[in-house]
Structure formats: structure tokens, C-alpha cells
mmCIF file of C-alpha atoms and ligand atoms in Angstrom:
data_model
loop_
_atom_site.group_PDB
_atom_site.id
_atom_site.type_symbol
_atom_site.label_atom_id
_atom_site.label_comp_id
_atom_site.label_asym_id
_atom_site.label_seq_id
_atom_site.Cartn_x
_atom_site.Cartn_y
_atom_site.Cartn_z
ATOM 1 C CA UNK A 1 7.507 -29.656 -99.583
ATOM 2 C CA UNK A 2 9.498 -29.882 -102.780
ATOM 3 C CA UNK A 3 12.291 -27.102 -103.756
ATOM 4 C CA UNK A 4 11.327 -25.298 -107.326
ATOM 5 C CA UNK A 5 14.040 -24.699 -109.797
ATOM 6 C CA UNK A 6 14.886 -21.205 -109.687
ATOM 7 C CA UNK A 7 16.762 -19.395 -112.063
ATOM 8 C CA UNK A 8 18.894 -16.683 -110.209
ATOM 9 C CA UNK A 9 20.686 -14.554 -112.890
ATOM 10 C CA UNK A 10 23.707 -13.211 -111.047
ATOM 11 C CA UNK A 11 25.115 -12.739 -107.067
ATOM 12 C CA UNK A 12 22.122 -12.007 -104.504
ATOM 13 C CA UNK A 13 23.176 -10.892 -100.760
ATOM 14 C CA UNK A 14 23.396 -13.797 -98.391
ATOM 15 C CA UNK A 15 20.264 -13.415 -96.340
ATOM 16 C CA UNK A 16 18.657 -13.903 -100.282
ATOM 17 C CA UNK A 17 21.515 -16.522 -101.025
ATOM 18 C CA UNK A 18 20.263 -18.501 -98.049
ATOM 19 C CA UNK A 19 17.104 -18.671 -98.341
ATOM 20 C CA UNK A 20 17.291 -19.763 -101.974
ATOM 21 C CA UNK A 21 18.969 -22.482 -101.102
ATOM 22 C CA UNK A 22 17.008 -23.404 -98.079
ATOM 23 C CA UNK A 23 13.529 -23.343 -99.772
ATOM 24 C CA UNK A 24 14.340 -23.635 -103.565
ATOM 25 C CA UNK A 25 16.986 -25.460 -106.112
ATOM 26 C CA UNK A 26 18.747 -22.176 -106.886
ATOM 27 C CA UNK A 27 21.074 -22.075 -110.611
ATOM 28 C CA UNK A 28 23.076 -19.322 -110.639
ATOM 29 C CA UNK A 29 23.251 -17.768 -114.199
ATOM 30 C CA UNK A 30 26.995 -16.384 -113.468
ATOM 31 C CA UNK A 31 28.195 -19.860 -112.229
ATOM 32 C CA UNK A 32 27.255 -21.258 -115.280
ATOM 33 C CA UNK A 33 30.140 -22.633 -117.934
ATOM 34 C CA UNK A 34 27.279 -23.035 -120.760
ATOM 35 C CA UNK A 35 24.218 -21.399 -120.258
ATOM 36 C CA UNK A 36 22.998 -23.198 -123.593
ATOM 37 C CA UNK A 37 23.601 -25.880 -122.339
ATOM 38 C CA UNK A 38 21.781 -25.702 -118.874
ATOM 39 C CA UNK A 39 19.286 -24.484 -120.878
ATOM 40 C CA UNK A 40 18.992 -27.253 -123.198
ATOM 41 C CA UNK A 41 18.825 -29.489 -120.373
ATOM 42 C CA UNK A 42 16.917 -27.696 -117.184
ATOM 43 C CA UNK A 43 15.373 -25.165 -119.127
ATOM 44 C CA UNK A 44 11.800 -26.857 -118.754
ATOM 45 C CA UNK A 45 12.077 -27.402 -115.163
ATOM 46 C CA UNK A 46 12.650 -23.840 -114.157
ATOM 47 C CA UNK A 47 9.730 -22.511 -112.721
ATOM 48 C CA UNK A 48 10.852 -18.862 -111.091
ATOM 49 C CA UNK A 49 13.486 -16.101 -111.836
ATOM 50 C CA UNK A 50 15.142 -14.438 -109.327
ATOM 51 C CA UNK A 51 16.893 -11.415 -110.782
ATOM 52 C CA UNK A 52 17.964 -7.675 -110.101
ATOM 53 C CA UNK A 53 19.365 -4.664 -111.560
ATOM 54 C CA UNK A 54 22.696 -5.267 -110.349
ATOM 55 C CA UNK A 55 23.354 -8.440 -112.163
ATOM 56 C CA UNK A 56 23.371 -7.050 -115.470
ATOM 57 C CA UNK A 57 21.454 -9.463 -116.925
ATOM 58 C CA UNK A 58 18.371 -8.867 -118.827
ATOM 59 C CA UNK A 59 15.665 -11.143 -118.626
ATOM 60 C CA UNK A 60 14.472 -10.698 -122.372
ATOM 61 C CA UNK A 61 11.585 -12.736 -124.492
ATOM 62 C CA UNK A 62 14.388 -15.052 -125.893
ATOM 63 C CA UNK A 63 15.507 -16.210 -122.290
ATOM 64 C CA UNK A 64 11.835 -16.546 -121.142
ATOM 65 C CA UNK A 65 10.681 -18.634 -124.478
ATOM 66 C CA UNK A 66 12.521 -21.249 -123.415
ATOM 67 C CA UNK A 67 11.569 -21.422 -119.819
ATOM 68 C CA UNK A 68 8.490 -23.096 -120.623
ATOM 69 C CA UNK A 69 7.429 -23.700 -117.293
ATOM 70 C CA UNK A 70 8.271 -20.079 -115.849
ATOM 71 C CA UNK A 71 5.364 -18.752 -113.599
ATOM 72 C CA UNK A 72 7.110 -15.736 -111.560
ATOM 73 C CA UNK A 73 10.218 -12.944 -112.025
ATOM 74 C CA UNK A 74 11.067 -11.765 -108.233
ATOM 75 C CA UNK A 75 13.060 -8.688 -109.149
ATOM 76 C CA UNK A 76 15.271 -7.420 -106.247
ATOM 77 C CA UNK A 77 14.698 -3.845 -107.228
ATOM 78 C CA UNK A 78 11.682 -1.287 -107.624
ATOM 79 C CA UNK A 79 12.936 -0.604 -111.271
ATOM 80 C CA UNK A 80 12.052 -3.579 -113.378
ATOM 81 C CA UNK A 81 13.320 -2.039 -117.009
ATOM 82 C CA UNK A 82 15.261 -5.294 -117.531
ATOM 83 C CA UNK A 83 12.575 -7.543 -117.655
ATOM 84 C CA UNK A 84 10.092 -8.160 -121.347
ATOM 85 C CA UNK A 85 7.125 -7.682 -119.568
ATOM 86 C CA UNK A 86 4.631 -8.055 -122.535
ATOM 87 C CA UNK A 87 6.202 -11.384 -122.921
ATOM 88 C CA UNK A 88 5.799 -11.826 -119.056
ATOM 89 C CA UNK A 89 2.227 -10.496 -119.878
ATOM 90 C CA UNK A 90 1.696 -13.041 -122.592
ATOM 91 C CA UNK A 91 2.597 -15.997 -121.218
ATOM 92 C CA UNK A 92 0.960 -15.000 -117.504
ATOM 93 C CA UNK A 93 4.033 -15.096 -115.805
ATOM 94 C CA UNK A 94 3.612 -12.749 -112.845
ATOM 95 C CA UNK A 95 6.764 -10.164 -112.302
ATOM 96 C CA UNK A 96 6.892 -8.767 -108.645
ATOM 97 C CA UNK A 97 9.174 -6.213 -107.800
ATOM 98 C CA UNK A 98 10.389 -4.224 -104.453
ATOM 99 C CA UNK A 99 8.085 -0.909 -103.956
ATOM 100 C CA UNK A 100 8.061 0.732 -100.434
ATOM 101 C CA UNK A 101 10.668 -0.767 -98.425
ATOM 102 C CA UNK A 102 13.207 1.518 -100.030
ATOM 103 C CA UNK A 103 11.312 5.123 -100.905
ATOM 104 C CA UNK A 104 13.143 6.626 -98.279
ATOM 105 C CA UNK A 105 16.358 5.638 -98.203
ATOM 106 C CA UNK A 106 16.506 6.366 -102.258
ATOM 107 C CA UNK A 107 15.100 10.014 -101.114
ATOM 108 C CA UNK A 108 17.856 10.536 -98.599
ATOM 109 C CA UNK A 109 20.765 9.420 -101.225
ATOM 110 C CA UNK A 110 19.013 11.836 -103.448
ATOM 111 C CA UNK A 111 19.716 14.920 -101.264
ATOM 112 C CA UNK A 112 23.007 13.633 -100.689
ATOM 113 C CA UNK A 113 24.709 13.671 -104.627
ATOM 114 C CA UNK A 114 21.949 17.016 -104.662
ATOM 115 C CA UNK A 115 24.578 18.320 -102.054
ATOM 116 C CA UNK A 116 27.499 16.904 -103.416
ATOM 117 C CA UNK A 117 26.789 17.740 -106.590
ATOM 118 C CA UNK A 118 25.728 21.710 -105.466
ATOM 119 C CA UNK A 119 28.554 22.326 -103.341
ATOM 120 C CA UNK A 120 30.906 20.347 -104.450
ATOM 121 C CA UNK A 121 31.877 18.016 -101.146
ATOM 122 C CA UNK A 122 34.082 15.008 -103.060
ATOM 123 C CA UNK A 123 35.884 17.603 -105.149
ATOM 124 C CA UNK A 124 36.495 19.730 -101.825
ATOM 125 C CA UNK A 125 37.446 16.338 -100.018
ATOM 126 C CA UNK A 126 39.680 14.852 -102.368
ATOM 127 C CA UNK A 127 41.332 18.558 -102.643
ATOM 128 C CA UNK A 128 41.688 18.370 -99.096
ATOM 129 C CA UNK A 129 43.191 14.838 -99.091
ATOM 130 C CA UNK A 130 45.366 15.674 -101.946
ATOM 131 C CA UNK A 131 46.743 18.388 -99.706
ATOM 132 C CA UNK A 132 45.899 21.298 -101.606
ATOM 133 C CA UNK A 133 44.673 22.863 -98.281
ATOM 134 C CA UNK A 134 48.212 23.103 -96.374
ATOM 135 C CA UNK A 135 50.117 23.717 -99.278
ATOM 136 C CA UNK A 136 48.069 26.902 -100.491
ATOM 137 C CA UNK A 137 46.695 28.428 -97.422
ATOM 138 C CA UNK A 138 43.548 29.115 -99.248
ATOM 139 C CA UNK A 139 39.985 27.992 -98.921
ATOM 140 C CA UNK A 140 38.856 25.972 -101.483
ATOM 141 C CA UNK A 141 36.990 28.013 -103.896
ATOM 142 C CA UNK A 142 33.513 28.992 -103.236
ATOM 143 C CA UNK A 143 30.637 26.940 -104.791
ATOM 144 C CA UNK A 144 27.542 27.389 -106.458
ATOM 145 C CA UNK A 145 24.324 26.651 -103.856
ATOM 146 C CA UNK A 146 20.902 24.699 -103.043
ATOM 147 C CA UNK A 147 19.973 28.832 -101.643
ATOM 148 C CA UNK A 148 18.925 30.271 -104.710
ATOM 149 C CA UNK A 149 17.529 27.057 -107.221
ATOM 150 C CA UNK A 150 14.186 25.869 -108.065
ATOM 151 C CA UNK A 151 14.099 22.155 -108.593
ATOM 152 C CA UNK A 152 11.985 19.995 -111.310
ATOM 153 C CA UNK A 153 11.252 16.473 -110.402
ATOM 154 C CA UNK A 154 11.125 14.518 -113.400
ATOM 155 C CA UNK A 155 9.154 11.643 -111.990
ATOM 156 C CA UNK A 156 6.489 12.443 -109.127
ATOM 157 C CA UNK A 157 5.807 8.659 -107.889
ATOM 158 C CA UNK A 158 6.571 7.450 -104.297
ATOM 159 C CA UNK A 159 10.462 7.838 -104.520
ATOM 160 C CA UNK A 160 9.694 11.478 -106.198
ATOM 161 C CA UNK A 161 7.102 12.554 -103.307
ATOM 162 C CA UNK A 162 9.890 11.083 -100.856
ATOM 163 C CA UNK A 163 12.170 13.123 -101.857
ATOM 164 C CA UNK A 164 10.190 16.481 -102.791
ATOM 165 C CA UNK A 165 8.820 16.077 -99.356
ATOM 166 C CA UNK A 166 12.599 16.291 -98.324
ATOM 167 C CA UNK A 167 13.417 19.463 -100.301
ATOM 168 C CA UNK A 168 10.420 21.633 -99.055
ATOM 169 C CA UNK A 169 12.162 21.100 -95.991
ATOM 170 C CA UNK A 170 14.660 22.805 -97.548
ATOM 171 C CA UNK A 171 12.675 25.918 -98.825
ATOM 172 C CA UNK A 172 13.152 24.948 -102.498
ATOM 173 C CA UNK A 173 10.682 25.677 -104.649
ATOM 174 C CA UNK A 174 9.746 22.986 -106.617
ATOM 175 C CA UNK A 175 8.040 21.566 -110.076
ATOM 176 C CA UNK A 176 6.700 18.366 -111.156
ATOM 177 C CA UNK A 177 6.727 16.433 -114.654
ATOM 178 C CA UNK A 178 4.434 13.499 -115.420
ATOM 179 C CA UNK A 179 2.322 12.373 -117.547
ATOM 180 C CA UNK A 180 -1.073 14.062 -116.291
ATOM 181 C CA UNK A 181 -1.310 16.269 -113.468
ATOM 182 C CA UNK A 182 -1.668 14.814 -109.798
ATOM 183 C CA UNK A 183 -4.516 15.492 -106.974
ATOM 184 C CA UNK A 184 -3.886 17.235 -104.729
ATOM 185 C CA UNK A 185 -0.110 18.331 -105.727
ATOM 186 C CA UNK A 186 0.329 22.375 -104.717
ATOM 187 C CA UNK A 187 3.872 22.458 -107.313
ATOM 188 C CA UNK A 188 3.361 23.710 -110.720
ATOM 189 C CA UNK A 189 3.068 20.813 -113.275
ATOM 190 C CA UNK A 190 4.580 20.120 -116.389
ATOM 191 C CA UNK A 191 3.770 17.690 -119.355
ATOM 192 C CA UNK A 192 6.230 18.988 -121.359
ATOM 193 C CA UNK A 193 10.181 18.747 -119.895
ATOM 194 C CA UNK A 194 11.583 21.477 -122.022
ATOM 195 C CA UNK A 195 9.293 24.079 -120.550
ATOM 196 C CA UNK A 196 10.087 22.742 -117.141
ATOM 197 C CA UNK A 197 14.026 22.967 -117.897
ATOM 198 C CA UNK A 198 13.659 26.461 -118.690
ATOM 199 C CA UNK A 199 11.533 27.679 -115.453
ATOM 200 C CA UNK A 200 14.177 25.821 -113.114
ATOM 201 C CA UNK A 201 17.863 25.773 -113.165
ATOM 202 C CA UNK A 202 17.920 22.026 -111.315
ATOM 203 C CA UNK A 203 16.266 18.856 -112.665
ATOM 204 C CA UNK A 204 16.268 15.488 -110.651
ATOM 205 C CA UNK A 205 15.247 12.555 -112.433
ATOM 206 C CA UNK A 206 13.304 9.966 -110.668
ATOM 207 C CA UNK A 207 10.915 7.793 -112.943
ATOM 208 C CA UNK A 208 11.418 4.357 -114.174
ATOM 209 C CA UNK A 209 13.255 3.382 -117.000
ATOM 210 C CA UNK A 210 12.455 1.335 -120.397
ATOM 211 C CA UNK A 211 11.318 2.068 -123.575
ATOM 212 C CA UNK A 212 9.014 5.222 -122.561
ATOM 213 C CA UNK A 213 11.780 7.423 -121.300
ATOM 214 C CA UNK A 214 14.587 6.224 -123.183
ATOM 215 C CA UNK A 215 16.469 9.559 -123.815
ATOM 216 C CA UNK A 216 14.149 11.728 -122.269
ATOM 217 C CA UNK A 217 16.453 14.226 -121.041
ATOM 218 C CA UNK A 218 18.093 15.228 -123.802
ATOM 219 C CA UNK A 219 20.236 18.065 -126.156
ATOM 220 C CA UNK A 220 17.278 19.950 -126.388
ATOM 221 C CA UNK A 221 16.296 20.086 -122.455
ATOM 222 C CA UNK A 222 19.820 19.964 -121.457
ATOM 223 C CA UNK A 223 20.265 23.599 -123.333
ATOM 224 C CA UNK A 224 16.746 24.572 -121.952
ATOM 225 C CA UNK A 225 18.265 24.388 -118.590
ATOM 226 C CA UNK A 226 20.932 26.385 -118.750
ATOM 227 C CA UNK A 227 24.379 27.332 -117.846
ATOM 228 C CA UNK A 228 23.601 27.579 -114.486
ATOM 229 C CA UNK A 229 21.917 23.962 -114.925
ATOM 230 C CA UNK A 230 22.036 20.733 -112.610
ATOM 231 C CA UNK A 231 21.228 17.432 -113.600
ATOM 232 C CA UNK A 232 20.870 14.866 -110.936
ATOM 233 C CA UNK A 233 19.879 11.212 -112.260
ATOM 234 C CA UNK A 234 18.744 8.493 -109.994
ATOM 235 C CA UNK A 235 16.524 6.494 -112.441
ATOM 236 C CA UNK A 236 18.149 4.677 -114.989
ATOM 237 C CA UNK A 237 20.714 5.613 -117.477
ATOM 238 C CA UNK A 238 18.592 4.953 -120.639
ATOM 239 C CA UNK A 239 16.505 8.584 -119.235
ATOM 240 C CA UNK A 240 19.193 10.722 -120.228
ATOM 241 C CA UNK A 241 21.477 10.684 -123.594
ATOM 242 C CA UNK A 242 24.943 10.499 -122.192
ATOM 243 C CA UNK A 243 26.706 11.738 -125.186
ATOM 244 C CA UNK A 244 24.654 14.619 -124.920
ATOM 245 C CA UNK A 245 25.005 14.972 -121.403
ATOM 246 C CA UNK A 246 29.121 14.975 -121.714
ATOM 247 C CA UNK A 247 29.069 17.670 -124.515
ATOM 248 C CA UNK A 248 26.902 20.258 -122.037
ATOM 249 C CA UNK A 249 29.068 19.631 -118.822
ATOM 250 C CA UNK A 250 32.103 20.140 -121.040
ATOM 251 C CA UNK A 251 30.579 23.071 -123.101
ATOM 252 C CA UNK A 252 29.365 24.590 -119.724
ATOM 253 C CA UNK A 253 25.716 24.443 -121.749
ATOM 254 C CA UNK A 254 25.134 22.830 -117.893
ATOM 255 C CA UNK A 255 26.652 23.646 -114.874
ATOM 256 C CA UNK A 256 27.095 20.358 -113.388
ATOM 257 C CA UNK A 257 25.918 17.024 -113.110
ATOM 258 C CA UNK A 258 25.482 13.756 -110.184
ATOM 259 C CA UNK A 259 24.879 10.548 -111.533
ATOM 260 C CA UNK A 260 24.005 7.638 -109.244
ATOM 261 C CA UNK A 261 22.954 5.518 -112.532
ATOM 262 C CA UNK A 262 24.810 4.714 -116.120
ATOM 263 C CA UNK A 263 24.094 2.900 -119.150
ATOM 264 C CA UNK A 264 26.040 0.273 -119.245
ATOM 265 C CA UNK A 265 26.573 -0.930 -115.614
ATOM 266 C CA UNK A 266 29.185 -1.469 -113.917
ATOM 267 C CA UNK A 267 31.194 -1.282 -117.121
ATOM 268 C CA UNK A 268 30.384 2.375 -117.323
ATOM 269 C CA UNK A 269 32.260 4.888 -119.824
ATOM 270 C CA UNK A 270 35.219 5.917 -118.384
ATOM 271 C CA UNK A 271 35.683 8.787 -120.727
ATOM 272 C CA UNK A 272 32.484 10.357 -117.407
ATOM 273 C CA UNK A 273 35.823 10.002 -115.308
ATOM 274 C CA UNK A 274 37.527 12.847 -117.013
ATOM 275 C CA UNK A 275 34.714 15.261 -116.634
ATOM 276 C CA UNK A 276 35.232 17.256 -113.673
ATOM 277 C CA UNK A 277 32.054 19.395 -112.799
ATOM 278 C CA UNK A 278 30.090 15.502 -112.616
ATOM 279 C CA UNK A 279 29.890 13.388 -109.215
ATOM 280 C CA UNK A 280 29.403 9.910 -109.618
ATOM 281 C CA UNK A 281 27.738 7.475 -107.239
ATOM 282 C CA UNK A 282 28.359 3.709 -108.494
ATOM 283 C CA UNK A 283 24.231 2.744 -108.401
ATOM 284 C CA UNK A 284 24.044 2.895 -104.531
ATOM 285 C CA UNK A 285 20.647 4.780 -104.083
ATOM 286 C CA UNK A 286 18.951 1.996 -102.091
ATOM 287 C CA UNK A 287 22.044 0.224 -100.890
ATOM 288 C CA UNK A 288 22.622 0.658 -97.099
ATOM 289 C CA UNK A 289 22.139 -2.686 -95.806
ATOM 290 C CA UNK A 290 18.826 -2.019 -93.803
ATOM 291 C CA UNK A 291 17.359 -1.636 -96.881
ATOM 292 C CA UNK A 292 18.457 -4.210 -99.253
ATOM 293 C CA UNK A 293 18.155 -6.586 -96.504
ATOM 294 C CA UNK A 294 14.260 -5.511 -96.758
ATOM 295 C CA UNK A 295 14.500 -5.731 -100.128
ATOM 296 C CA UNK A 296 16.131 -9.088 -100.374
ATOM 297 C CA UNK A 297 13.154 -10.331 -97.628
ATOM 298 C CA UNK A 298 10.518 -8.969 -100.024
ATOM 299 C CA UNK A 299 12.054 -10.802 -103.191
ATOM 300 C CA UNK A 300 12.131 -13.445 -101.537
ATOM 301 C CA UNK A 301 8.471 -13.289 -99.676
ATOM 302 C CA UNK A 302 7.260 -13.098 -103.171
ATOM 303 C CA UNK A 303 9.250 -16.413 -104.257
ATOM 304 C CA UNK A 304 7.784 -17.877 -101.098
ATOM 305 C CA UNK A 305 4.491 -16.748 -102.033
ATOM 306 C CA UNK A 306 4.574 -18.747 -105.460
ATOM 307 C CA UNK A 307 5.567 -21.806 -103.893
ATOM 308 C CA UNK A 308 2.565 -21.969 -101.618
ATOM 309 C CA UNK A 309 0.424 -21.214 -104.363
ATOM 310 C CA UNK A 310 -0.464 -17.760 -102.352
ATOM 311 C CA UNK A 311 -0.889 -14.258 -104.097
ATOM 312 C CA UNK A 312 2.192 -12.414 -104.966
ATOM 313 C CA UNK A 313 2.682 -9.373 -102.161
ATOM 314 C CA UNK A 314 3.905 -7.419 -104.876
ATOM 315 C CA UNK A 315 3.026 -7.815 -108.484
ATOM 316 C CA UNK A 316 3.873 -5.419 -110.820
ATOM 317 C CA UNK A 317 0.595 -3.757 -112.210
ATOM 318 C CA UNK A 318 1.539 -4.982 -116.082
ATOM 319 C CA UNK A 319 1.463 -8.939 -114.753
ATOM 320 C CA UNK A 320 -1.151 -8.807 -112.677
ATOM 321 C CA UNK A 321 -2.001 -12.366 -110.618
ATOM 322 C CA UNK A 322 -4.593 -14.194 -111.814
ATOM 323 C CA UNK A 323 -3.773 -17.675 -110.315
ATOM 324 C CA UNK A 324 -0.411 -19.663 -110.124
HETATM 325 C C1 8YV X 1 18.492 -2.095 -107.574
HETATM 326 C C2 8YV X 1 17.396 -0.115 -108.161
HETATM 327 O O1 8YV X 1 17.580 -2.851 -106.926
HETATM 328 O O2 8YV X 1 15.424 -0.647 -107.028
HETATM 329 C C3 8YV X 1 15.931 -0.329 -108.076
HETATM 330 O O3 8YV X 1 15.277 -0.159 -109.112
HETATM 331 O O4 8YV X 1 17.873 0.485 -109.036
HETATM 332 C C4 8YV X 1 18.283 -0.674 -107.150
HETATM 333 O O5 8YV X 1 17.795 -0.502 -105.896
HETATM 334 C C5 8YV X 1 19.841 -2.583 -107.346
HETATM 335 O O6 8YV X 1 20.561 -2.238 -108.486
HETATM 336 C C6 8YV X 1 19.890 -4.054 -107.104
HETATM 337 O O7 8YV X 1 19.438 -4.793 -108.215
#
């Protein structure tokens, strides 16, 4: 059987590396000198993408108008913000994307920078580490706790259930925000997140990113929460306004912040360094190696799919398959 072209547009782990080159005629996008020029020159021939959050690379209408012959995007990643999908859409290119194989391991990450971020475990361990311990014979200063909050989930799809399952473990009551209300769903519901921010003192963001919830959590619900206020963001960085974000840690409008997720990654603003009351993961919500391993076989089980002219496992409901 022949090996398509596939544009990969950055680093993929080896078990995806290996693969690519065993079954297709991988190009990696960060490999290449001129990308112009491979473009000029392979650009018709390419027939998939193979691309993920992590490479930084967005796969937008101008890089897909000249892939003429582009039938599927296999995103290594639940999220697909980084891809144009009404171009996608358009030209009936299906996107697939990673659901399900990594719902849990997001949730459990989720409760961990919760619990950093609450009781402040880094900041005690690097105060530890620094020595602070033996050279003041005091215990590190009390913290505030996960006791007495009430947490709204901003996002209730299968990462958000995941994880609010998690919490009323915990004996936190909880909120949801959405669009519309869900079946079946016995927390209070909110369609608007400024009402939310002011009936609980802890928000956790889980919904995708893009153009709908650019900025969603903003000056306005970052005040509505409160100076007893937690932020926790595990979506995307476009969700929250980071200049905003940075004034109400450092005004104490919030209490604190965790932030698994930043505009601009990895080249995040470092100015988020100086800010003491925020804990910062560097995007690793889904990255033990179980489950990127899962994910990697799933983005490439979709690839696979496409080149036996079989139905994507997981389309993405905007590109659905209608025949390769
Ligand atoms: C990415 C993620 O997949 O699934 C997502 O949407 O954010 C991560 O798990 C990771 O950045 C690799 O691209």
C-alpha cells in the first residue's frame, strides 16, 4: 500500500513518530528550512495533517488553501482551537481529535493545581527547600482551604463531569456554567458567569477554547468573585484575559490563581513569574505518558483510518465524515 504525504507541524512522541514513518511520508513543519518553499513544491501532494496543541502551530485557512489535496487534520489533543474549522468545513476536510482517552487523567491534574493552588504545596515546598524551615523554627504559615469553598465549573462536558465527579467526593458544593442547562445535573446552573462568580468563591475553567470564549473570564467576573477568589484554568489561555487576571492577583481583587494553560505557549509572559499567590503548571493536564501514549494511538488510528478509506473513529462534530 502506498505511504500518503503527511504534513506533521511540529515534534510528536515516538510511538506517533514511528508510526508516521512506518505507514506514511511524514514532513515535519519544524525541520523545514523554507516552508514556502516545500510548499511551493509538495504542497499538492499532501493529503493529511498531523498536528497538536503543543507544536504551536496553527493550522489556519491560509496553510490549508494551499494544500489542495488535504482530506484529514488528526489533532493530538481534545482541544482543537488551532485549527480553521469552517475552512476544514468548506473544503470537507474531516478534523478528528482525541476525546475520552484522557477525561480522567485531565480531572486528576485538575484537583492537583486545585490543591496546590488552595494550600499552597510548591510555595510550602520550595520554602522548605530554600531552608526557611530550619532556619526559622516556624511552620510555614497557615493557608487558605478546599473546607469551606463552593466551586463553579465553567465548562460541564466530559473533562468537567470528570472532574466535578471528583470534587463531590470531596464534599464541595458545586455549580455549573454552560450554555443551556443539562439533564439530569442536581448543581445549580448558570448561563450567566458573573452571577456564578458571585455565589462561589472558586471557579475552574474547563471548556474549549476559540473564538466563543475568547476572554470569557474577565475584569468584570474576576471582581465578581472576590477577594477570597480562586481561579483555576485548564482550558486554554484565550478563556481568561491575562492582563486582567495579573491586576486582581496583584490587587488582591482575587485571592489566588493555578494556571495549567497560557496564551502564548511555551513562550509564556514571564512578567506571571513574579506574581506570587499564582501556581503554574507548564500545559501538562493530559501528559503522563499512559495517556498521551493513548492519545498518540488514537491520532494516529484516525490517520490509519483515512488511508484505508475507513470512517474516522473520531471526527470532530463541525467536519463531520461524509466519504474520503
Ligand atoms: C494537548 C490539550 O493535546 O488535549 C488537549 O486539548 O490541551 C493537551 O492535551 C497537548 O498540548 C498536546 O498537543
Amino acid at each position: 500500500m502506498s505511504k500518503p504525504p503527511v504534513l506533521v507541524t511540529g515534534p510528536m512522541m515516538p510511538s506517533v513518530t514511528e508510526r508516521l514513518h512506518a505507514e506514511f511520508e511524514p514532513y515535519w513543519m519544524n525541520e523545514l528550512d523554507d516552508l514556502e518553499a516545500f510548499i511551493a513544491r509538495e504542497g499538492s501532494r499532501i493529503e493529511a495533517i498531523c498536528t497538536g496543541a503543543h507544536t504551536g502551530v496553527r493550522t489556519e485557512r491560509s496553510l490549508i488553501a494551499r494544500l489542495p489535496s488535504l482530506r484529514i487534520i488528526s489533532n493530538y489533543g481534545v482541544g482543537y482551537d488551532s485549527i480553521d474549522l469552517p475552512e476544514a468545513g468548506r473544503r470537507r476536510i474531516v478534523v478528528t481529535n482525541t476525546p475520552d482517552v484522557l477525561t480522567e487523567e485531565v480531572a486528576d491534574t485538575t484537583i492537583g493545581l486545585l490543591l496546590m493552588t488552595v494550600r499552597e504545596l510548591s510555595r510550602a515546598e520550595s520554602w522548605l527547600r530554600a531552608g526557611q524551615w530550619a532556619a526559622t523554627g516556624v511552620d510555614y504559615p497557615y493557608t487558605p482551604s478546599l473546607r469551606d469553598r463552593s466551586i463553579g465549573l465553567v465548562g460541564y462536558g466530559r473533562i468537567g463531569k470528570a472532574i466535578g465527579r471528583r470534587l463531590e467526593a470531596f464534599g464541595i458544593p458545586l455549580s455549573y456554567y454552560g450554555r443551556k442547562p443539562q439533564p439530569d445535573v442536581p448543581y445549580p446552573f448558570y448561563n450567566d458567569l458573573v452571577a456564578m462568580a458571585e455565589d462561589v468563591d472558586t471557579l475552574i475553567a474547563i471548556l474549549p477554547g476559540g473564538p466563543a470564549t475568547q476572554n470569557l473570564i474577565d475584569a468584570r467576573v474576576l471582581e465578581a468573585l472576590g477577594p477570597n477568589g480562586v481561579f483555576i484554568n485548564m482550558a486554554r489561555g484565550s478563556v481568561v484575559d491575562e492582563a486582567a487576571l495579573k491586576t486582581a492577583l496583584r490587587n488582591g481583587t482575587i485571592l489566588a490563581a493555578g494556571l495549567d494553560v497560557f496564551m502564548n505557549e511555551p513562550r509564556i509572559d514571564t512578567d506571571l513569574f513574579t506574581i506570587p499567590n499564582l501556581t503554574l503548571l507548564p500545559h501538562v493536564g493530559s501528559a503522563s505518558l499512559h495517556t498521551r501514549t493513548m492519545m498518540g494511538n488514537l491520532t494516529m488510528d484516525n490517520l490509519m483510518a483515512y488511508k484505508q478509506r475507513k470512517p474516522p473513529l473520531t471526527p470532530v462534530p463541525e467536519t463531520p465524515f461524509k466519504g474520503w
